[in-house]
JSON list of C-alpha atoms in Angstrom, two decimals:
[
{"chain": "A", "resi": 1, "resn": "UNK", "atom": "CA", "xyz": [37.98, 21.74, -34.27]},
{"chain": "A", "resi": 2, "resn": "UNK", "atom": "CA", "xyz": [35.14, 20.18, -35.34]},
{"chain": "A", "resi": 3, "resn": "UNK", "atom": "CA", "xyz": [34.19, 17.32, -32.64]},
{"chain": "A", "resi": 4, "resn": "UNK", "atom": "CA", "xyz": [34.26, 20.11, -30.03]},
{"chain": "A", "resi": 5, "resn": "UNK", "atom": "CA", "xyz": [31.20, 21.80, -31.93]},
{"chain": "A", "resi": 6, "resn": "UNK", "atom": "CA", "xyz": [27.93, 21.14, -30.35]},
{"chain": "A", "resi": 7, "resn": "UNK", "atom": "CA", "xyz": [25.56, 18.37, -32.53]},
{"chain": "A", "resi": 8, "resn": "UNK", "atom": "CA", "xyz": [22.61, 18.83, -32.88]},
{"chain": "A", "resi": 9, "resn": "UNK", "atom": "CA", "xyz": [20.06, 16.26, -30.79]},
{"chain": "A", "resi": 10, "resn": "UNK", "atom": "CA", "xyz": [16.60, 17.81, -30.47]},
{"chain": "A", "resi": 11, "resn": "UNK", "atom": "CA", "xyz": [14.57, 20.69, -30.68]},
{"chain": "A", "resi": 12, "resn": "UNK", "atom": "CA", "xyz": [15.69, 22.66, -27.37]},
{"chain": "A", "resi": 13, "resn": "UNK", "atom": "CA", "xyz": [19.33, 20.84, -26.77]},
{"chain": "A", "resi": 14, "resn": "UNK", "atom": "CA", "xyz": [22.50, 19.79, -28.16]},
{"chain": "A", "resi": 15, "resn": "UNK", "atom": "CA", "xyz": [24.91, 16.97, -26.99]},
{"chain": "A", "resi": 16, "resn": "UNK", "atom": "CA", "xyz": [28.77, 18.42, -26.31]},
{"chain": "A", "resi": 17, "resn": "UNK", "atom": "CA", "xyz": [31.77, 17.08, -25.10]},
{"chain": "A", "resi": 18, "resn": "UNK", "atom": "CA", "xyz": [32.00, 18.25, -21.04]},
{"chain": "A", "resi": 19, "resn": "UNK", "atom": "CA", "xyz": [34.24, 20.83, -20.16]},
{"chain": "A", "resi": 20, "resn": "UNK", "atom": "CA", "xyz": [35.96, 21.03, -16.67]},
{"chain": "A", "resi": 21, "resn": "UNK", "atom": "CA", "xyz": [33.35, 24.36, -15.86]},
{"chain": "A", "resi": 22, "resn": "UNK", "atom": "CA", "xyz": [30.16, 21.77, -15.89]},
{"chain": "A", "resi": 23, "resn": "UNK", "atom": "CA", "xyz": [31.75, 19.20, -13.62]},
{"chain": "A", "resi": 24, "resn": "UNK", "atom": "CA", "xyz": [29.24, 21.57, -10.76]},
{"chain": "A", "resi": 25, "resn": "UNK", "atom": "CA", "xyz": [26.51, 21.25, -13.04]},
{"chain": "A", "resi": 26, "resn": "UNK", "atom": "CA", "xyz": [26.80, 17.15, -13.47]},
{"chain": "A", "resi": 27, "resn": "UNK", "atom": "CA", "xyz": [27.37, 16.99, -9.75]},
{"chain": "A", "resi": 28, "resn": "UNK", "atom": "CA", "xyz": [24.47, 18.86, -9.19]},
{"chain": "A", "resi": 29, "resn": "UNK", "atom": "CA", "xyz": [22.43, 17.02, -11.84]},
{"chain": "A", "resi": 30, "resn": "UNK", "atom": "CA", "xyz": [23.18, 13.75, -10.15]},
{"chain": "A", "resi": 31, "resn": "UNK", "atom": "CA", "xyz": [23.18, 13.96, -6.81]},
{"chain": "A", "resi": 32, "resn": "UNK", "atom": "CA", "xyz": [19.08, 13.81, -6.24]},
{"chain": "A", "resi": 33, "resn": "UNK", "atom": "CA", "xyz": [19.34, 10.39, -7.96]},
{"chain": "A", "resi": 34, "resn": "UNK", "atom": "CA", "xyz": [22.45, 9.24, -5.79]},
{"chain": "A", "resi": 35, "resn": "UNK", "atom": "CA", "xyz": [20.16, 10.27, -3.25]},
{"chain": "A", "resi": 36, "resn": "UNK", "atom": "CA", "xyz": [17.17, 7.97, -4.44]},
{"chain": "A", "resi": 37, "resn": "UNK", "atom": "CA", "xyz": [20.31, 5.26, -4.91]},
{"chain": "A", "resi": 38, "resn": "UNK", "atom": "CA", "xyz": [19.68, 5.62, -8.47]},
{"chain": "A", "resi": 39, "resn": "UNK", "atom": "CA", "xyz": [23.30, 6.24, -9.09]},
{"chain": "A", "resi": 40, "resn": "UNK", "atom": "CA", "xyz": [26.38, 5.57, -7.66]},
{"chain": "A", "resi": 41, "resn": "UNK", "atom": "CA", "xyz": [27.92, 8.78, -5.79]},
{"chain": "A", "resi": 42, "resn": "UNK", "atom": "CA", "xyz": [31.44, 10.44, -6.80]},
{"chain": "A", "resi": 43, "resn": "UNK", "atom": "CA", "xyz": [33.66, 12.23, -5.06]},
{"chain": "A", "resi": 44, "resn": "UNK", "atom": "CA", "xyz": [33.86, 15.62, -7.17]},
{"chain": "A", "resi": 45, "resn": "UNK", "atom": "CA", "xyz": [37.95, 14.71, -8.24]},
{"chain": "A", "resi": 46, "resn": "UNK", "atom": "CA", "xyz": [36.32, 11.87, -9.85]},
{"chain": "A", "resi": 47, "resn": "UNK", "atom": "CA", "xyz": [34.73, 13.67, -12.23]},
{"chain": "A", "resi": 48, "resn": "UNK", "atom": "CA", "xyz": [37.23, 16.47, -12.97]},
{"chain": "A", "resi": 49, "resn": "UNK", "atom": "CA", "xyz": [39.97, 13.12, -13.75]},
{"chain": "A", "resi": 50, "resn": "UNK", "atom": "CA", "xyz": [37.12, 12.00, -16.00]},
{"chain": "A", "resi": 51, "resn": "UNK", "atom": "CA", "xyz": [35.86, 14.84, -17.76]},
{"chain": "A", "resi": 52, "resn": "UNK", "atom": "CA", "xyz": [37.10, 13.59, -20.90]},
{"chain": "A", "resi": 53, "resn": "UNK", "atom": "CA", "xyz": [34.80, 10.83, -21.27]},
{"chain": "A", "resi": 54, "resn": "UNK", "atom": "CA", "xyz": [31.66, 12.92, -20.62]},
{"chain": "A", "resi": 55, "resn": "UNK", "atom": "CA", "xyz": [29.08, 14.31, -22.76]},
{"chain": "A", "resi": 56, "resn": "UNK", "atom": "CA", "xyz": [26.48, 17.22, -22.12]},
{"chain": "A", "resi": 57, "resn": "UNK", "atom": "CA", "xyz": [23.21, 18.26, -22.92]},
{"chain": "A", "resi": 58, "resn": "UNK", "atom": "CA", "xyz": [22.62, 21.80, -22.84]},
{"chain": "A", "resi": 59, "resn": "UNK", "atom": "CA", "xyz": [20.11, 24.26, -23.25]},
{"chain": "A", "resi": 60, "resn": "UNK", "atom": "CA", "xyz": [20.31, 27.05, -25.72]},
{"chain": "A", "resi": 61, "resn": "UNK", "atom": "CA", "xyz": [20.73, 29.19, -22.90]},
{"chain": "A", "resi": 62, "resn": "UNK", "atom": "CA", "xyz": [23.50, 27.25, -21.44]},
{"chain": "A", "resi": 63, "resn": "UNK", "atom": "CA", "xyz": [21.21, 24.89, -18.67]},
{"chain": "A", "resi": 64, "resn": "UNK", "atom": "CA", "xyz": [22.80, 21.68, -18.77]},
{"chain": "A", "resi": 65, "resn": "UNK", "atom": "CA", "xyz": [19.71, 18.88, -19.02]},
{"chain": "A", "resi": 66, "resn": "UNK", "atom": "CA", "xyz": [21.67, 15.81, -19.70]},
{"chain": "A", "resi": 67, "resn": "UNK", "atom": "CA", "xyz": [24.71, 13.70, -18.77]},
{"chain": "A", "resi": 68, "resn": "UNK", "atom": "CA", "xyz": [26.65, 10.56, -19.50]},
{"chain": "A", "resi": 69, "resn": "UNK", "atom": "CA", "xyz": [30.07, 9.41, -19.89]},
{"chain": "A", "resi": 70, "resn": "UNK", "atom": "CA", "xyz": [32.08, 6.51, -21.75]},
{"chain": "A", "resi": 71, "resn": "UNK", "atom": "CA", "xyz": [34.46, 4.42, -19.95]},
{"chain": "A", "resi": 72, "resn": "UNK", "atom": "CA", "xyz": [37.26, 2.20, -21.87]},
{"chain": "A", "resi": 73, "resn": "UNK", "atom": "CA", "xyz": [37.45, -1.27, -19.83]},
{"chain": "A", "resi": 74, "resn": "UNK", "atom": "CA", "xyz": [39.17, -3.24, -22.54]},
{"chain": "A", "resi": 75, "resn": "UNK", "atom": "CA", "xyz": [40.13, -3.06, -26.06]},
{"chain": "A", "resi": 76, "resn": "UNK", "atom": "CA", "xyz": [36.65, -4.02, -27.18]},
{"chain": "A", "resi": 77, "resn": "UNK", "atom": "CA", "xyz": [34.62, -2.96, -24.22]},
{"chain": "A", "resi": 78, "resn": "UNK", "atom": "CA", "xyz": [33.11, 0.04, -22.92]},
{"chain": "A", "resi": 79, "resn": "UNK", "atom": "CA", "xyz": [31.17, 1.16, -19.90]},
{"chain": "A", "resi": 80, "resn": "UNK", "atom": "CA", "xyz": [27.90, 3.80, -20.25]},
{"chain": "A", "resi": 81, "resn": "UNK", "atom": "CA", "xyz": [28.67, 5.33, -16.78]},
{"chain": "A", "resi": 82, "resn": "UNK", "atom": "CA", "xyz": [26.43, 8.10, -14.89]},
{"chain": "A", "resi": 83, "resn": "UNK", "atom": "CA", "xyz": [23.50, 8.89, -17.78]},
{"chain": "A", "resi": 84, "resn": "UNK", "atom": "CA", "xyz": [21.45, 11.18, -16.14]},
{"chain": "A", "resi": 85, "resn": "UNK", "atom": "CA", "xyz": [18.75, 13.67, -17.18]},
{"chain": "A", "resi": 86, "resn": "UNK", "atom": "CA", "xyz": [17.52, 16.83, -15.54]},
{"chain": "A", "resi": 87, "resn": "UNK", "atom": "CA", "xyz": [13.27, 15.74, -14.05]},
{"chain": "A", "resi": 88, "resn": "UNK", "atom": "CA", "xyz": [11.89, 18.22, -16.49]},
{"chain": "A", "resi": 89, "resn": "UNK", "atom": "CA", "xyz": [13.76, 16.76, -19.48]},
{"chain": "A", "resi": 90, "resn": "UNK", "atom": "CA", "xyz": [13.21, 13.03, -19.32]},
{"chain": "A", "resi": 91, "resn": "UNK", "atom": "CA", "xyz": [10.97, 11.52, -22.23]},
{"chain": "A", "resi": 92, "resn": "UNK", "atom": "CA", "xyz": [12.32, 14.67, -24.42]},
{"chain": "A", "resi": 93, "resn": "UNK", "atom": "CA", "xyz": [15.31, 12.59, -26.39]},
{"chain": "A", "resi": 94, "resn": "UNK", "atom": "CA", "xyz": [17.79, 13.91, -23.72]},
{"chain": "A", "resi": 95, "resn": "UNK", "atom": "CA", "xyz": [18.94, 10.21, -22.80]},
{"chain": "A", "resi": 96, "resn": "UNK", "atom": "CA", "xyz": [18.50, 9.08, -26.22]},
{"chain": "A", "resi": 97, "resn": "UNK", "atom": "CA", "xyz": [20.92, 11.74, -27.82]},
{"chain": "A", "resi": 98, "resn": "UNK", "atom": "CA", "xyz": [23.57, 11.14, -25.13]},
{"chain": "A", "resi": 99, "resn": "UNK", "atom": "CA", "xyz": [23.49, 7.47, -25.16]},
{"chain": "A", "resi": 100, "resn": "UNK", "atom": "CA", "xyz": [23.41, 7.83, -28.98]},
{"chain": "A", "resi": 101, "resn": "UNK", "atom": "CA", "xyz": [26.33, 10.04, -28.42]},
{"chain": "A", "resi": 102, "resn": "UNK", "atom": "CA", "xyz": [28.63, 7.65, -26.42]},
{"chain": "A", "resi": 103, "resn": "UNK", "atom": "CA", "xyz": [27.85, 4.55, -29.24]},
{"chain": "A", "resi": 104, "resn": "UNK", "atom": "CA", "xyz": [29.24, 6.77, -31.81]},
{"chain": "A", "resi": 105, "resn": "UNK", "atom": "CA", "xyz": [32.14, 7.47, -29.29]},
{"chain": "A", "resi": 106, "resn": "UNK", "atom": "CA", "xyz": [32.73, 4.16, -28.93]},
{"chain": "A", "resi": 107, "resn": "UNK", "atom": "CA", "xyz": [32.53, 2.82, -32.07]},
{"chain": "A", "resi": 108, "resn": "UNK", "atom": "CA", "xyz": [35.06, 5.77, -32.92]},
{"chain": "A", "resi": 109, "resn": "UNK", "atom": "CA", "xyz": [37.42, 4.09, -30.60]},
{"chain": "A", "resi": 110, "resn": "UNK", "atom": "CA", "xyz": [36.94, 0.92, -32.12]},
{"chain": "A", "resi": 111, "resn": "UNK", "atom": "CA", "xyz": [34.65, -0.74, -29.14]},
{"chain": "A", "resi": 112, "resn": "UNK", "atom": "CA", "xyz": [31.86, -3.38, -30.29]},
{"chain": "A", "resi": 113, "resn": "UNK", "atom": "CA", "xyz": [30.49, -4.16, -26.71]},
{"chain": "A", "resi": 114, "resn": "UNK", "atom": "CA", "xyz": [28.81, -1.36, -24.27]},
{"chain": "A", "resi": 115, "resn": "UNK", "atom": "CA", "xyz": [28.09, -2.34, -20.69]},
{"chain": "A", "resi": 116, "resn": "UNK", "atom": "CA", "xyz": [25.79, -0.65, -18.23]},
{"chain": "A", "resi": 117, "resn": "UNK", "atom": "CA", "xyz": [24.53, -1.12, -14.67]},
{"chain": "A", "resi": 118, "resn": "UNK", "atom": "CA", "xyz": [21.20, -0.08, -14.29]},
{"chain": "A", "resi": 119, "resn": "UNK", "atom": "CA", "xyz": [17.55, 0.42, -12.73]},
{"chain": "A", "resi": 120, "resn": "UNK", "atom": "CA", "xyz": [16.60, 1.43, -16.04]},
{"chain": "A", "resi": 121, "resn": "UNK", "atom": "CA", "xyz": [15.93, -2.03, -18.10]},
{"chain": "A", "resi": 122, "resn": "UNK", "atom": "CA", "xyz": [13.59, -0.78, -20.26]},
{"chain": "A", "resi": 123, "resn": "UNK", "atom": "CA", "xyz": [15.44, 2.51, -21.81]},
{"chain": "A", "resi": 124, "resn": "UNK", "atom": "CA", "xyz": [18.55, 0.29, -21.84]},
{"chain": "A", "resi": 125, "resn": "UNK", "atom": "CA", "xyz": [16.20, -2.73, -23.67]},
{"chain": "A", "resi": 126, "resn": "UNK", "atom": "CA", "xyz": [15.09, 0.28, -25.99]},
{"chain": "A", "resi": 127, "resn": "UNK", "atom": "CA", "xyz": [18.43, 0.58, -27.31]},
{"chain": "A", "resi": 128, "resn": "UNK", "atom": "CA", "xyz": [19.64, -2.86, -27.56]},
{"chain": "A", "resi": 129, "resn": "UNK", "atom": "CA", "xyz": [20.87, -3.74, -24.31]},
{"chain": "A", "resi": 130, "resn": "UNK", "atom": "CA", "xyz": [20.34, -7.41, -22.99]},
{"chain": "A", "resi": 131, "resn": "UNK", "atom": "CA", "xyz": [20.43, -8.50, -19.95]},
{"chain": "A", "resi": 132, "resn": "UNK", "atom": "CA", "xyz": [23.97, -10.78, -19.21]},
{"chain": "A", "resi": 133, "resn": "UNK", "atom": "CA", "xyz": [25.48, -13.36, -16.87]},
{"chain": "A", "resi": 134, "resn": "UNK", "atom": "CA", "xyz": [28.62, -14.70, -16.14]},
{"chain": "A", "resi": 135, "resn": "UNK", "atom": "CA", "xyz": [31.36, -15.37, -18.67]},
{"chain": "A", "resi": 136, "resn": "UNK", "atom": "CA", "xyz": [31.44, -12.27, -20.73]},
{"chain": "A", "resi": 137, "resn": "UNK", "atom": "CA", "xyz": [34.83, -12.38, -21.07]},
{"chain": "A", "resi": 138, "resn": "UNK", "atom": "CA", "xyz": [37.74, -14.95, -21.67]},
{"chain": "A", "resi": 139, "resn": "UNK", "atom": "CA", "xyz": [39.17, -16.31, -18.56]},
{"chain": "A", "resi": 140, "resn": "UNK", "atom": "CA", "xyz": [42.51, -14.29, -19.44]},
{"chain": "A", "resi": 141, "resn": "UNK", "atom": "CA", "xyz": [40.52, -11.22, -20.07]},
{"chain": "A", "resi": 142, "resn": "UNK", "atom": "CA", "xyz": [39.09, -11.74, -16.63]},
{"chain": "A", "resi": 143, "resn": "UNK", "atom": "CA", "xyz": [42.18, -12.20, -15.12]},
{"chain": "A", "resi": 144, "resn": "UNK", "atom": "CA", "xyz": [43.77, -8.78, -16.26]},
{"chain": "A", "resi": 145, "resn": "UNK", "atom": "CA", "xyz": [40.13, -6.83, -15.77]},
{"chain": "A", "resi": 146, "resn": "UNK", "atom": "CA", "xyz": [40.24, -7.93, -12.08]},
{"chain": "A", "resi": 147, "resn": "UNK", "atom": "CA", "xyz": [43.21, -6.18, -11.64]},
{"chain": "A", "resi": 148, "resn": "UNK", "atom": "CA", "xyz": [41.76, -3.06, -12.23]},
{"chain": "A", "resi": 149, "resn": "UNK", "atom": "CA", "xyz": [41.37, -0.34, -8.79]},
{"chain": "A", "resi": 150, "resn": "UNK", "atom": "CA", "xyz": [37.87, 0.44, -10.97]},
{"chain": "A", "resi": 151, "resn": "UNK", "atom": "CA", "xyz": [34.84, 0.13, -9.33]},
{"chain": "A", "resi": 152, "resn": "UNK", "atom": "CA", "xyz": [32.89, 0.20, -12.28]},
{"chain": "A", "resi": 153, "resn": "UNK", "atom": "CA", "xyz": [35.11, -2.53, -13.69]},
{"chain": "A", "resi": 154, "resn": "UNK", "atom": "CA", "xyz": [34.43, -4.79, -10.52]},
{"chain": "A", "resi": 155, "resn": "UNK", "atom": "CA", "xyz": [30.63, -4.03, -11.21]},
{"chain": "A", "resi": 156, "resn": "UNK", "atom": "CA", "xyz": [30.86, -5.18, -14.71]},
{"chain": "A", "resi": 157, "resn": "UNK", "atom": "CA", "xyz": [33.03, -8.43, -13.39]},
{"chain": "A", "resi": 158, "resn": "UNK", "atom": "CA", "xyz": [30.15, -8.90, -10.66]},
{"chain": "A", "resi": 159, "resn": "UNK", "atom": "CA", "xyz": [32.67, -8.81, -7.65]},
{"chain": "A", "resi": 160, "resn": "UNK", "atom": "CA", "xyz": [31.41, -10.00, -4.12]},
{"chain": "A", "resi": 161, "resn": "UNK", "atom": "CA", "xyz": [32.82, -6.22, -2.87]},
{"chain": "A", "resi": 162, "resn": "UNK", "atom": "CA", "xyz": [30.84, -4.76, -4.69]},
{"chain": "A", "resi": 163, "resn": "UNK", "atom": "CA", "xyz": [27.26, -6.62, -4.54]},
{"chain": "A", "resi": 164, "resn": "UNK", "atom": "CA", "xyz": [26.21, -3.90, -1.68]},
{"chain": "A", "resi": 165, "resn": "UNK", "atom": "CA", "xyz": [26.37, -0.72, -3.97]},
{"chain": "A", "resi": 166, "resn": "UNK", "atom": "CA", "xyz": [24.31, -2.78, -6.71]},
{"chain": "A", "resi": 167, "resn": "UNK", "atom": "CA", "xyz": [21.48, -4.97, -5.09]},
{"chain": "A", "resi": 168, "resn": "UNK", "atom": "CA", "xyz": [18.87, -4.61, -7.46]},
{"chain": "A", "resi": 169, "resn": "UNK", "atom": "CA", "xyz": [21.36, -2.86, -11.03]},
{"chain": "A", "resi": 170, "resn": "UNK", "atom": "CA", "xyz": [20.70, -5.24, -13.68]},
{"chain": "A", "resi": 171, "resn": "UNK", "atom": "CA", "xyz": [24.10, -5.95, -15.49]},
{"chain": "A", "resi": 172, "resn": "UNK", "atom": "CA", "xyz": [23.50, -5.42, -19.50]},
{"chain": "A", "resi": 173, "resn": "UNK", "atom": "CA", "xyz": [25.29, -5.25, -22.70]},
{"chain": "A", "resi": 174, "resn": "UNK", "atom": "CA", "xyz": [25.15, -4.26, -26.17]},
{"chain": "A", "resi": 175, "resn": "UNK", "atom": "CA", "xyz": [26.50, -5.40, -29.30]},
{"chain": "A", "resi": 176, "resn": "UNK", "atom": "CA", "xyz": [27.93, -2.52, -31.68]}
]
């Protein structure tokens, strides 16, 4: 098949669909910056029951640089969850081919709104996040989306039991 061929993203990498085998490899990639409260921490189930909606950057040689997932919240919204590059890749298109990566997922799926919580305004401005408030979605929307077990959904929904994992994420968006 095709879409499980590595793409091309930059000299040195290419962006792939995960497999189940890197799940130790994004855990391990992550966890300094859930350590610097960069990102939120996962249990290591969590990412096996997600594996689907991540996407790797590896190495020619197999190192895996680069992480980031897509999230379905609702029929027209998406989440950019856990984008992380290895230190001695950042400011080397990494971030840029997986987050370029995950728009064409989404748009694929037929999403025209990406979400993101995030230190990192300024990569997120690069691409055409803005920043966002309350009332993103319809009142009905809301009332189904709060529903969700999600934690990431609560995020996006700015829940109360949530405001202690994200003191100081800026909540953003995108238009596709």
């Amino acid at each position: 098949m095709t879409s499980a061929a590595p793409t091309s993203a930059a000299p040195g990498f290419a962006v792939r669909r995960a497999r189940t085998t890197d799940v130790p490899a994004i855990d391990a990639l992550i966890e300094p910056l859930v350590q610097q409260r960069i990102l939120l921490g996962k249990d290591r189930v969590v990412f096996y029951e997600a594996v689907q909606e991540f996407r790797v950057a590896e190495t020619a040689d197999g190192e895996l640089v680069g992480c980031g997932a897509l999230h379905v919240m609702w029929e027209d919204l998406g989440e950019v969850r856990t984008l992380a590059t290895a230190p001695a890749w950042r400011h080397r298109g990494v971030g840029h081919a997986l987050l370029e990566r995950i728009e064409n997922d989404a748009r694929e799926l037929g999403l025209t709104r990406l979400f993101c919580l995030t230190f990192e305004t300024a990569f997120f401005e690069g691409h055409g996040f803005r920043e966002i408030g309350e009332g993103v979605v319809s009142a009905d929307v809301y009332a189904e989306l709060v529903r969700s077990p999600d934690e990431g959904v609560a995020e996006f929904l700015d829940l109360a039991r949530v405001k202690p994992n994200t003191l100081g994420n800026t909540r953003m968006l995108k238009q596709l």
